[in-house]
Amino acid sequence: MGAKQELMQLQNGSDVRGVALAVEGGKSVNLTEEAVCRIAEGFVCWLRAATGKEHPRIGVGHDSRLTAQSLKRAAIRGLRAQGAEAEDCGLASTPAMFMGTVFPETGFDGSIMLTASHLPRERNGMKFFTPAGGLDKGDIRSVLELAEGLEAVQGPAEAPTCALMDLYAASLRRKIVESAGAGERPLEGLHILVDAGNGVGGFFVTDVLERLGADCTGSQFLEPDGNFPNHAPNPEDKAAMASIRQAVLAHKADLGIIFDTDGDRMSAVLSDGEEVNRDAIIAMMAAILAPDYPGGTIVTDSVTSDRLTDFLTSLGLRHRRFKRGYKNVINEAIRLGTEGVCAPLAIETSGHGAMKENYYLDDGAYMAVKLIIAAARMRREGKKLESLIAALPPAGEAMERRIPISGTDTAAYGAQVLETFRIRAAQAGYILAETCEGVRLTFPGEGWLLLRLSLHDPLLPLNVESTQPGGCAALLARARELLQGFERLDLGALD
């Protein structure tokens, strides 16, 4: 495989990801130091063309992964080889790296974050930012195309350091003090427990919450450790959520916050142990924002439930389901804004949440700040956060089945399956719900299902949710009937 294909295969939508560490039984390393160096060079070339600046200033940060230091040095070599002014931001969160392009104290023209989010320890990746936000899929393709014609260099691998996380933490503290009221220590009396999953989120305890008076007893896994020895650093992981739930109950905390590795996602656990993730975290954030954005539109991914739509409607908000992928959801909120539609929140069920008031940046710590401000205010009123989503109907039985597509040209075949599925559903008299992705069917009093084409893999994910215990089996059976006759589909996935 040539160098061009090797670099282009590292694209993962709107960022770069690959295998950076050899592990027993794992895949071959493809995100090498050479690849990172060349991609960093390509980013300088792309940024120079975009800004007209011959020597752009670019910050580089990383999460807790084992390959962080070596890949950071490689990135700095590439930046300096192309004449950029590089700054080493050290251990940082992904949202902080964007804010480095916003803070006047730093004023980066661009930034690079070395992270693979919640993926296993052998993985790593690169996210890129400018003051306009994260690069889109087409921008990443352009960076890689520029990089393919460059050679990795053995130049200087050091750069001046930048205390970016200090600036970022200070901005979060200011937000809480200004909005929560009660002086410079507005969190006194609140017991907030944090699970950082051995990623970068430990700063939220020491540099934000405790400095504002919160009791953080029982917080866990705050030490950065790229082996992730305790649980997957992922708010969608059942074991991770069970771990923080147990900690919240054991320590009788008022609130638990859990971050992913690089701090751009979060979920929460309430004082009674209720997990606030997926539909519930969307509902909670929407309830907090609703008074300031009456009639606003909440943009979510396509797999949110009908119960969420009903809840948002009860708040006087509108619900816009869009394509999966956090950049897709964010870009749709921005697009709505250009049409005069106020979209205060763009959020996926994965916990990626971006707010209009915060540059549409998917920032787990900022979402946590909004929750904590609400908790502090409500505590003074004798209320609890739980009351914000008391009207959200209980979650039904839900599951996802991933139906493999064999052969080549799987995207075209998948599109054909979806069209036939839609036609058959209409002929059967099923209700076709509005969706921007795939085919969604609603069964009043029973639940719903959504069949769509995967963004990255040769398969059709099928999401089903039933209002009745055990009802998903009936919905899967209906889906199977509508998918009969497609020889390249492995319907065994529906068993």
Coordinates of C-alpha atoms in Angstrom, one line a residue:
M1 CA 0.0 0.0 0.0
G2 CA 1.4 3.4 -1.0
A3 CA 1.9 6.3 1.3
K4 CA -1.1 8.1 -0.1
Q5 CA -3.5 5.3 0.8
E6 CA -1.9 4.8 4.2
L7 CA -2.5 8.4 5.2
M8 CA -6.0 8.6 3.6
Q9 CA -7.1 5.5 5.5
L10 CA -6.4 7.3 8.8
Q11 CA -9.3 9.6 8.2
N12 CA -12.2 9.0 10.5
G13 CA -14.9 11.5 9.5
S14 CA -13.8 14.8 10.9
D15 CA -10.6 13.7 12.6
V16 CA -7.7 11.2 12.2
R17 CA -7.5 7.9 14.1
G18 CA -5.3 4.9 13.9
V19 CA -3.3 2.2 15.8
A20 CA -0.4 3.9 17.6
L21 CA 0.8 1.1 19.9
A22 CA 1.6 -2.5 19.2
V23 CA -0.3 -4.9 21.5
E24 CA -0.4 -8.7 21.5
G25 CA -3.1 -9.9 19.1
G26 CA -3.8 -6.3 17.9
K27 CA -3.6 -4.7 14.5
S28 CA -0.5 -3.3 12.9
V29 CA 0.6 0.2 13.9
N30 CA -0.4 2.7 11.2
L31 CA -0.5 6.0 13.2
T32 CA 3.3 6.2 13.3
E33 CA 5.5 9.1 14.3
E34 CA 6.3 9.6 10.7
A35 CA 2.6 9.8 9.8
V36 CA 1.8 12.3 12.6
C37 CA 4.7 14.5 11.5
R38 CA 3.6 14.6 7.9
I39 CA 0.0 15.2 8.9
A40 CA 1.0 18.1 11.1
E41 CA 3.0 19.5 8.2
G42 CA -0.1 19.2 6.0
F43 CA -2.1 21.1 8.6
V44 CA 0.3 24.0 8.5
C45 CA 0.1 24.1 4.7
W46 CA -3.7 24.0 4.9
L47 CA -3.8 26.7 7.6
R48 CA -1.4 28.9 5.8
A49 CA -3.7 28.8 2.7
A50 CA -6.8 29.4 4.9
T51 CA -5.4 32.3 6.9
G52 CA -2.7 33.8 4.6
K53 CA -0.3 33.7 7.6
E54 CA 3.2 32.4 6.7
H55 CA 4.0 31.4 10.2
P56 CA 0.8 30.4 12.0
R57 CA 0.8 29.8 15.7
I58 CA -0.4 26.3 16.6
G59 CA -0.9 24.7 19.9
V60 CA -0.4 20.9 20.5
G61 CA -2.1 19.0 23.4
H62 CA -2.7 15.4 24.3
D63 CA -4.8 13.2 26.5
S64 CA -3.4 10.4 28.8
R65 CA -2.6 7.8 26.2
L66 CA 0.6 5.9 26.4
T67 CA 1.8 7.2 22.9
A68 CA 1.0 10.8 23.7
Q69 CA 4.6 12.0 24.3
S70 CA 6.2 10.4 21.2
L71 CA 3.4 11.6 18.9
K72 CA 3.4 15.1 20.4
R73 CA 7.1 15.4 19.6
A74 CA 6.4 14.1 16.1
A75 CA 3.6 16.7 15.6
I76 CA 5.9 19.5 16.8
R77 CA 8.6 18.4 14.4
G78 CA 6.2 18.7 11.5
L79 CA 4.8 22.1 12.6
R80 CA 8.3 23.6 13.0
A81 CA 9.5 22.0 9.7
Q82 CA 6.8 24.0 7.9
G83 CA 7.7 27.3 9.7
A84 CA 4.8 27.3 12.2
E85 CA 5.2 28.7 15.7
A86 CA 4.4 25.7 17.8
E87 CA 3.4 25.7 21.5
D88 CA 3.3 22.6 23.8
C89 CA 0.1 22.6 25.8
G90 CA 0.9 19.3 27.5
L91 CA -1.9 17.2 29.0
A92 CA -5.1 19.0 27.9
S93 CA -8.8 18.4 27.1
T94 CA -10.1 18.6 23.6
P95 CA -12.4 21.5 24.4
A96 CA -9.5 23.4 25.9
M97 CA -7.5 23.0 22.7
F98 CA -10.3 24.7 20.8
M99 CA -10.5 27.5 23.4
G100 CA -6.7 28.1 22.8
T101 CA -7.8 29.6 19.5
V102 CA -10.3 31.9 21.4
F103 CA -8.5 33.0 24.6
P104 CA -6.7 36.3 24.0
E105 CA -3.8 35.1 26.1
T106 CA -3.1 32.3 23.6
G107 CA -4.7 33.3 20.3
F108 CA -3.7 30.2 18.4
D109 CA -4.4 30.3 14.7
G110 CA -4.9 26.6 15.0
S111 CA -4.5 23.7 17.4
I112 CA -4.0 19.9 17.3
M113 CA -5.3 17.5 19.9
L114 CA -3.8 14.1 20.1
T115 CA -6.6 11.7 21.2
A116 CA -8.7 8.8 20.2
S117 CA -11.5 9.6 22.6
H118 CA -12.8 6.5 24.4
L119 CA -11.1 3.9 22.1
P120 CA -8.7 1.2 23.5
R121 CA -5.2 2.1 24.7
E122 CA -3.5 1.1 21.5
R123 CA -5.4 3.8 19.5
N124 CA -4.6 7.4 19.1
G125 CA -5.6 10.2 16.8
M126 CA -5.6 13.9 15.8
K127 CA -8.3 16.5 16.1
F128 CA -7.8 19.9 14.5
F129 CA -9.3 23.3 15.4
T130 CA -9.3 26.9 14.1
P131 CA -11.2 29.9 15.7
A132 CA -14.1 28.8 13.5
G133 CA -14.3 25.4 15.2
G134 CA -13.3 21.9 14.4
L135 CA -12.3 20.9 10.9
D136 CA -15.0 19.2 8.8
K137 CA -14.6 15.9 6.8
G138 CA -13.6 17.7 3.6
D139 CA -11.0 19.8 5.5
I140 CA -9.4 16.6 6.9
R141 CA -9.3 15.1 3.5
S142 CA -7.5 18.2 2.2
V143 CA -5.0 18.1 5.1
L144 CA -4.2 14.5 4.3
E145 CA -3.8 15.2 0.6
L146 CA -1.4 17.9 1.4
A147 CA 0.5 15.6 3.8
E148 CA 0.9 12.9 1.3
G149 CA 3.4 14.9 -0.8
L150 CA 5.6 15.8 2.2
E151 CA 8.4 14.0 3.9
A152 CA 8.7 13.5 7.7
V153 CA 11.6 15.6 9.1
Q154 CA 14.0 15.1 11.9
G155 CA 14.0 18.7 13.1
P156 CA 13.4 20.1 16.6
A157 CA 10.8 18.2 18.6
E158 CA 10.5 20.8 21.4
A159 CA 8.4 24.0 21.7
P160 CA 7.7 26.6 24.3
T161 CA 5.1 25.4 26.9
C162 CA 1.7 26.9 27.4
A163 CA -0.4 26.6 30.6
L164 CA -3.6 26.3 28.6
M165 CA -5.4 24.2 31.1
D166 CA -5.0 26.9 33.8
L167 CA -6.7 29.4 31.5
Y168 CA -9.5 26.9 30.6
A169 CA -10.2 26.0 34.3
A170 CA -10.3 29.7 35.2
S171 CA -12.9 30.3 32.5
L172 CA -15.1 27.5 33.9
R173 CA -14.7 28.9 37.4
R174 CA -15.8 32.3 36.2
K175 CA -18.8 30.9 34.6
I176 CA -20.0 29.2 37.8
V177 CA -19.3 32.2 40.0
E178 CA -21.1 34.6 37.6
S179 CA -24.1 32.3 37.1
A180 CA -24.6 30.4 40.4
G181 CA -24.6 33.3 42.7
A182 CA -23.6 33.2 46.4
G183 CA -20.2 34.8 46.1
E184 CA -16.8 33.4 45.3
R185 CA -17.5 29.9 46.8
P186 CA -20.9 29.2 45.4
L187 CA -20.5 25.4 45.6
E188 CA -20.1 25.1 49.4
G189 CA -22.5 22.5 50.8
L190 CA -22.6 20.6 47.5
H191 CA -21.1 17.1 47.4
I192 CA -20.1 16.5 43.7
L193 CA -18.2 13.3 42.8
V194 CA -16.2 13.0 39.6
D195 CA -15.1 10.0 37.7
A196 CA -12.3 10.9 35.2
G197 CA -11.8 7.4 33.9
N198 CA -8.0 8.0 34.1
G199 CA -8.3 10.5 31.3
V200 CA -7.7 14.2 31.5
G201 CA -10.8 15.1 33.6
G202 CA -9.1 15.1 37.0
F203 CA -8.5 18.9 36.7
F204 CA -12.2 19.5 37.1
V205 CA -12.0 18.4 40.8
T206 CA -8.8 20.2 41.8
D207 CA -8.9 23.3 39.6
V208 CA -12.6 24.0 39.4
L209 CA -14.9 22.3 42.0
E210 CA -12.8 22.3 45.1
R211 CA -11.6 25.8 44.5
L212 CA -15.3 26.9 44.5
G213 CA -16.1 25.1 47.8
A214 CA -17.5 21.8 46.6
D215 CA -16.9 18.6 48.6
C216 CA -15.5 16.1 46.1
T217 CA -15.0 13.2 48.5
G218 CA -15.2 9.8 46.7
S219 CA -14.1 11.2 43.3
Q220 CA -12.3 8.4 41.5
F221 CA -9.8 7.5 38.7
L222 CA -8.5 11.1 38.5
E223 CA -4.9 10.1 37.8
P224 CA -4.1 10.1 34.1
D225 CA -3.2 6.5 33.1
G226 CA -3.3 5.4 29.4
N227 CA -3.8 1.8 30.4
F228 CA -7.3 2.7 31.6
P229 CA -7.1 0.1 34.4
N230 CA -10.5 0.7 36.0
H231 CA -13.0 0.9 33.3
A232 CA -13.4 2.1 29.7
P233 CA -13.3 5.9 29.7
N234 CA -16.7 6.2 28.1
P235 CA -19.9 7.5 29.5
E236 CA -21.8 5.1 27.3
D237 CA -20.1 2.1 28.8
K238 CA -22.3 0.1 31.2
A239 CA -19.5 -0.8 33.6
A240 CA -18.3 2.8 33.7
M241 CA -21.8 4.1 34.6
A242 CA -22.3 1.3 37.2
S243 CA -19.0 2.3 38.8
I244 CA -19.9 6.0 39.3
R245 CA -23.4 5.1 40.3
Q246 CA -22.1 2.9 43.1
A247 CA -19.7 5.6 44.2
V248 CA -22.4 8.3 44.3
L249 CA -24.7 6.1 46.4
A250 CA -21.8 4.9 48.7
H251 CA -20.7 8.5 49.4
K252 CA -24.2 10.0 49.4
A253 CA -23.1 12.6 46.9
D254 CA -25.5 15.2 45.5
L255 CA -24.3 14.6 41.9
G256 CA -21.9 12.5 40.0
I257 CA -20.1 13.6 36.8
I258 CA -18.3 11.2 34.5
F259 CA -16.1 12.2 31.6
D260 CA -14.6 10.4 28.6
T261 CA -10.8 10.4 28.0
D262 CA -10.4 13.8 26.4
G263 CA -13.2 15.7 28.2
D264 CA -15.6 16.4 25.3
R265 CA -18.3 14.1 26.6
M266 CA -20.0 13.6 30.0
S267 CA -22.9 12.0 31.7
A268 CA -24.2 12.3 35.2
V269 CA -25.7 10.3 38.1
L270 CA -28.2 11.9 40.4
S271 CA -28.3 11.6 44.2
D272 CA -30.7 8.7 44.1
G273 CA -28.5 6.7 41.7
E274 CA -30.5 7.6 38.6
E275 CA -28.2 7.6 35.5
V276 CA -28.6 10.7 33.4
N277 CA -27.3 9.7 30.0
R278 CA -28.6 9.2 26.4
D279 CA -32.2 10.7 26.2
A280 CA -32.0 11.8 29.9
I281 CA -28.9 13.9 29.5
I282 CA -30.5 15.6 26.5
A283 CA -33.7 16.2 28.5
M284 CA -31.8 17.6 31.5
M285 CA -29.7 20.0 29.4
A286 CA -32.8 21.1 27.4
A287 CA -34.7 21.8 30.7
I288 CA -31.9 23.9 31.9
L289 CA -31.8 25.9 28.7
A290 CA -35.5 26.2 28.0
P291 CA -36.2 29.3 30.1
D292 CA -33.6 31.3 28.2
Y293 CA -34.5 30.0 24.7
P294 CA -38.4 29.8 24.5
G295 CA -39.4 28.0 21.3
G296 CA -35.8 26.9 20.6
T297 CA -34.9 23.9 18.6
I298 CA -32.9 21.0 20.2
V299 CA -30.9 19.2 17.5
T300 CA -30.1 15.6 18.3
D301 CA -28.9 12.5 16.5
S302 CA -31.4 10.1 14.8
V303 CA -31.7 7.5 17.6
T304 CA -33.4 9.5 20.2
S305 CA -36.8 8.3 21.5
D306 CA -40.3 9.5 21.0
R307 CA -40.5 10.1 24.8
L308 CA -37.8 12.7 24.4
T309 CA -39.8 14.5 21.6
D310 CA -42.8 14.6 23.9
F311 CA -40.8 16.0 26.8
L312 CA -39.2 18.7 24.7
T313 CA -42.6 19.7 23.4
S314 CA -43.8 20.0 27.0
L315 CA -41.0 22.5 27.6
G316 CA -42.1 24.6 24.7
L317 CA -39.1 23.5 22.6
R318 CA -38.9 21.9 19.2
H319 CA -37.0 18.7 18.3
R320 CA -34.9 18.2 15.2
R321 CA -33.5 14.7 14.7
F322 CA -30.5 14.7 12.3
K323 CA -27.8 12.3 11.1
R324 CA -25.6 10.6 13.6
G325 CA -22.1 12.0 14.1
Y326 CA -21.4 14.9 16.4
K327 CA -20.2 17.2 13.7
N328 CA -23.3 16.5 11.6
V329 CA -25.5 17.4 14.6
I330 CA -23.5 20.6 15.3
N331 CA -23.4 21.7 11.7
E332 CA -27.2 21.3 11.5
A333 CA -27.7 23.6 14.5
I334 CA -25.4 26.1 12.9
R335 CA -27.2 25.8 9.6
L336 CA -30.5 26.4 11.3
G337 CA -29.1 29.5 12.8
T338 CA -28.4 30.9 9.4
E339 CA -32.1 30.5 8.6
G340 CA -33.1 32.4 11.7
V341 CA -33.9 29.3 13.8
C342 CA -32.6 29.4 17.3
A343 CA -30.9 26.1 18.2
P344 CA -29.4 26.5 21.7
L345 CA -28.3 22.8 21.9
A346 CA -26.8 20.3 19.5
I347 CA -26.3 16.9 21.3
E348 CA -25.9 13.2 20.6
T349 CA -27.1 10.4 22.7
S350 CA -23.4 9.6 23.2
G351 CA -23.0 12.6 25.4
H352 CA -21.4 14.9 22.8
G353 CA -23.2 18.2 23.6
A354 CA -22.6 21.7 22.1
M355 CA -24.3 24.9 23.0
K356 CA -24.9 28.1 21.0
E357 CA -23.7 30.1 24.0
N358 CA -20.3 28.2 24.0
Y359 CA -19.2 28.5 20.3
Y360 CA -21.1 25.2 19.5
L361 CA -18.2 23.4 21.1
D362 CA -18.8 19.9 22.3
D363 CA -17.5 20.4 25.7
G364 CA -18.2 17.9 28.5
A365 CA -16.9 20.2 31.2
Y366 CA -19.1 23.1 30.1
M367 CA -22.1 20.8 30.2
A368 CA -21.1 19.7 33.7
V369 CA -20.8 23.4 34.6
K370 CA -24.4 24.1 33.4
L371 CA -25.6 21.1 35.5
I372 CA -23.7 22.3 38.6
I373 CA -25.0 25.9 38.3
A374 CA -28.5 24.5 38.1
A375 CA -27.9 22.3 41.1
A376 CA -26.5 25.1 43.2
R377 CA -29.4 27.4 42.4
M378 CA -32.0 24.7 43.0
R379 CA -30.4 23.7 46.3
R380 CA -30.9 27.2 47.7
E381 CA -34.6 26.8 46.7
G382 CA -34.9 23.5 48.4
K383 CA -35.1 21.6 45.1
K384 CA -33.1 18.8 43.4
L385 CA -31.9 18.4 39.9
E386 CA -34.2 15.3 39.6
S387 CA -37.2 17.6 39.4
L388 CA -36.0 19.0 36.0
I389 CA -36.8 15.7 34.3
A390 CA -39.5 14.3 36.5
A391 CA -41.9 14.6 33.6
L392 CA -39.7 12.5 31.3
P393 CA -41.5 9.2 30.8
P394 CA -39.5 6.2 31.9
A395 CA -37.2 4.6 29.4
G396 CA -38.6 1.7 27.5
E397 CA -36.8 -1.5 26.5
A398 CA -34.2 -0.6 23.9
M399 CA -31.6 -2.5 21.8
E400 CA -29.5 -2.1 18.7
R401 CA -28.8 -4.8 16.2
R402 CA -26.0 -4.4 13.5
I403 CA -26.8 -6.2 10.3
P404 CA -23.7 -6.9 8.2
I405 CA -23.6 -6.4 4.5
S406 CA -21.4 -8.7 2.5
G407 CA -19.7 -8.1 -0.8
T408 CA -18.5 -4.8 -2.4
D409 CA -20.1 -1.4 -3.0
T410 CA -21.9 -1.9 0.3
A411 CA -23.1 1.7 0.5
A412 CA -25.1 1.5 -2.7
Y413 CA -26.5 -1.9 -1.7
G414 CA -27.5 -0.5 1.7
A415 CA -29.2 2.4 0.1
Q416 CA -31.2 0.0 -2.1
V417 CA -32.2 -2.0 1.0
L418 CA -33.4 1.1 2.8
E419 CA -35.5 2.2 -0.1
T420 CA -37.2 -1.2 -0.4
F421 CA -37.6 -1.3 3.4
R422 CA -39.4 2.1 3.2
I423 CA -41.7 1.0 0.3
R424 CA -42.6 -2.3 2.0
A425 CA -43.3 -0.5 5.3
A426 CA -45.7 1.9 3.6
Q427 CA -47.4 -1.0 1.8
A428 CA -47.9 -2.7 5.1
G429 CA -49.6 0.4 6.5
Y430 CA -46.9 1.2 9.0
I431 CA -46.3 4.9 10.0
L432 CA -43.3 6.4 8.5
A433 CA -41.9 9.0 10.8
E434 CA -39.9 12.1 9.7
T435 CA -36.2 11.4 9.8
C436 CA -33.0 12.8 8.2
E437 CA -31.3 9.4 8.2
G438 CA -32.5 6.0 7.2
V439 CA -36.1 4.8 7.7
R440 CA -38.0 5.3 11.0
L441 CA -41.2 3.6 11.8
T442 CA -43.6 4.5 14.7
F443 CA -46.0 2.0 16.2
P444 CA -48.4 3.9 18.5
G445 CA -48.5 2.4 21.9
E446 CA -45.8 -0.1 21.1
G447 CA -42.6 1.8 20.2
W448 CA -40.4 2.6 17.2
L449 CA -37.6 1.4 15.1
L450 CA -34.9 3.0 12.9
L451 CA -32.9 1.3 10.2
R452 CA -30.0 3.3 8.8
L453 CA -26.7 2.9 7.0
S454 CA -23.6 3.0 9.2
L455 CA -21.3 6.0 8.7
H456 CA -18.1 4.0 8.6
D457 CA -18.8 0.2 8.5
P458 CA -20.5 -2.1 5.9
L459 CA -23.6 -2.7 7.9
L460 CA -27.1 -1.5 8.7
P461 CA -27.7 -0.6 12.4
L462 CA -31.2 -1.2 13.5
N463 CA -32.4 0.6 16.7
V464 CA -35.6 -0.5 18.3
E465 CA -37.4 0.8 21.4
S466 CA -40.5 -0.7 22.9
T467 CA -42.8 0.9 25.5
Q468 CA -43.6 -2.7 26.8
P469 CA -41.3 -5.1 28.6
G470 CA -40.2 -7.7 26.1
G471 CA -41.7 -5.8 23.2
C472 CA -38.5 -5.4 21.2
A473 CA -38.8 -9.0 20.0
A474 CA -42.0 -8.1 18.2
L475 CA -40.4 -5.0 16.6
L476 CA -37.4 -7.1 15.5
A477 CA -39.8 -9.6 13.9
R478 CA -41.5 -6.9 11.9
A479 CA -38.1 -5.6 10.7
R480 CA -37.1 -9.1 9.7
E481 CA -40.2 -9.5 7.6
L482 CA -39.5 -6.2 5.8
L483 CA -35.9 -7.3 5.1
Q484 CA -36.6 -10.7 3.6
G485 CA -35.0 -11.6 0.2
F486 CA -31.8 -9.6 0.5
E487 CA -29.1 -12.3 0.1
R488 CA -26.2 -10.0 1.1
L489 CA -27.7 -9.2 4.5
D490 CA -26.9 -11.4 7.5
L491 CA -30.3 -11.4 9.3
G492 CA -28.9 -13.7 11.9
A493 CA -28.0 -10.4 13.7
L494 CA -31.7 -10.0 14.5
D495 CA -31.9 -13.3 16.5

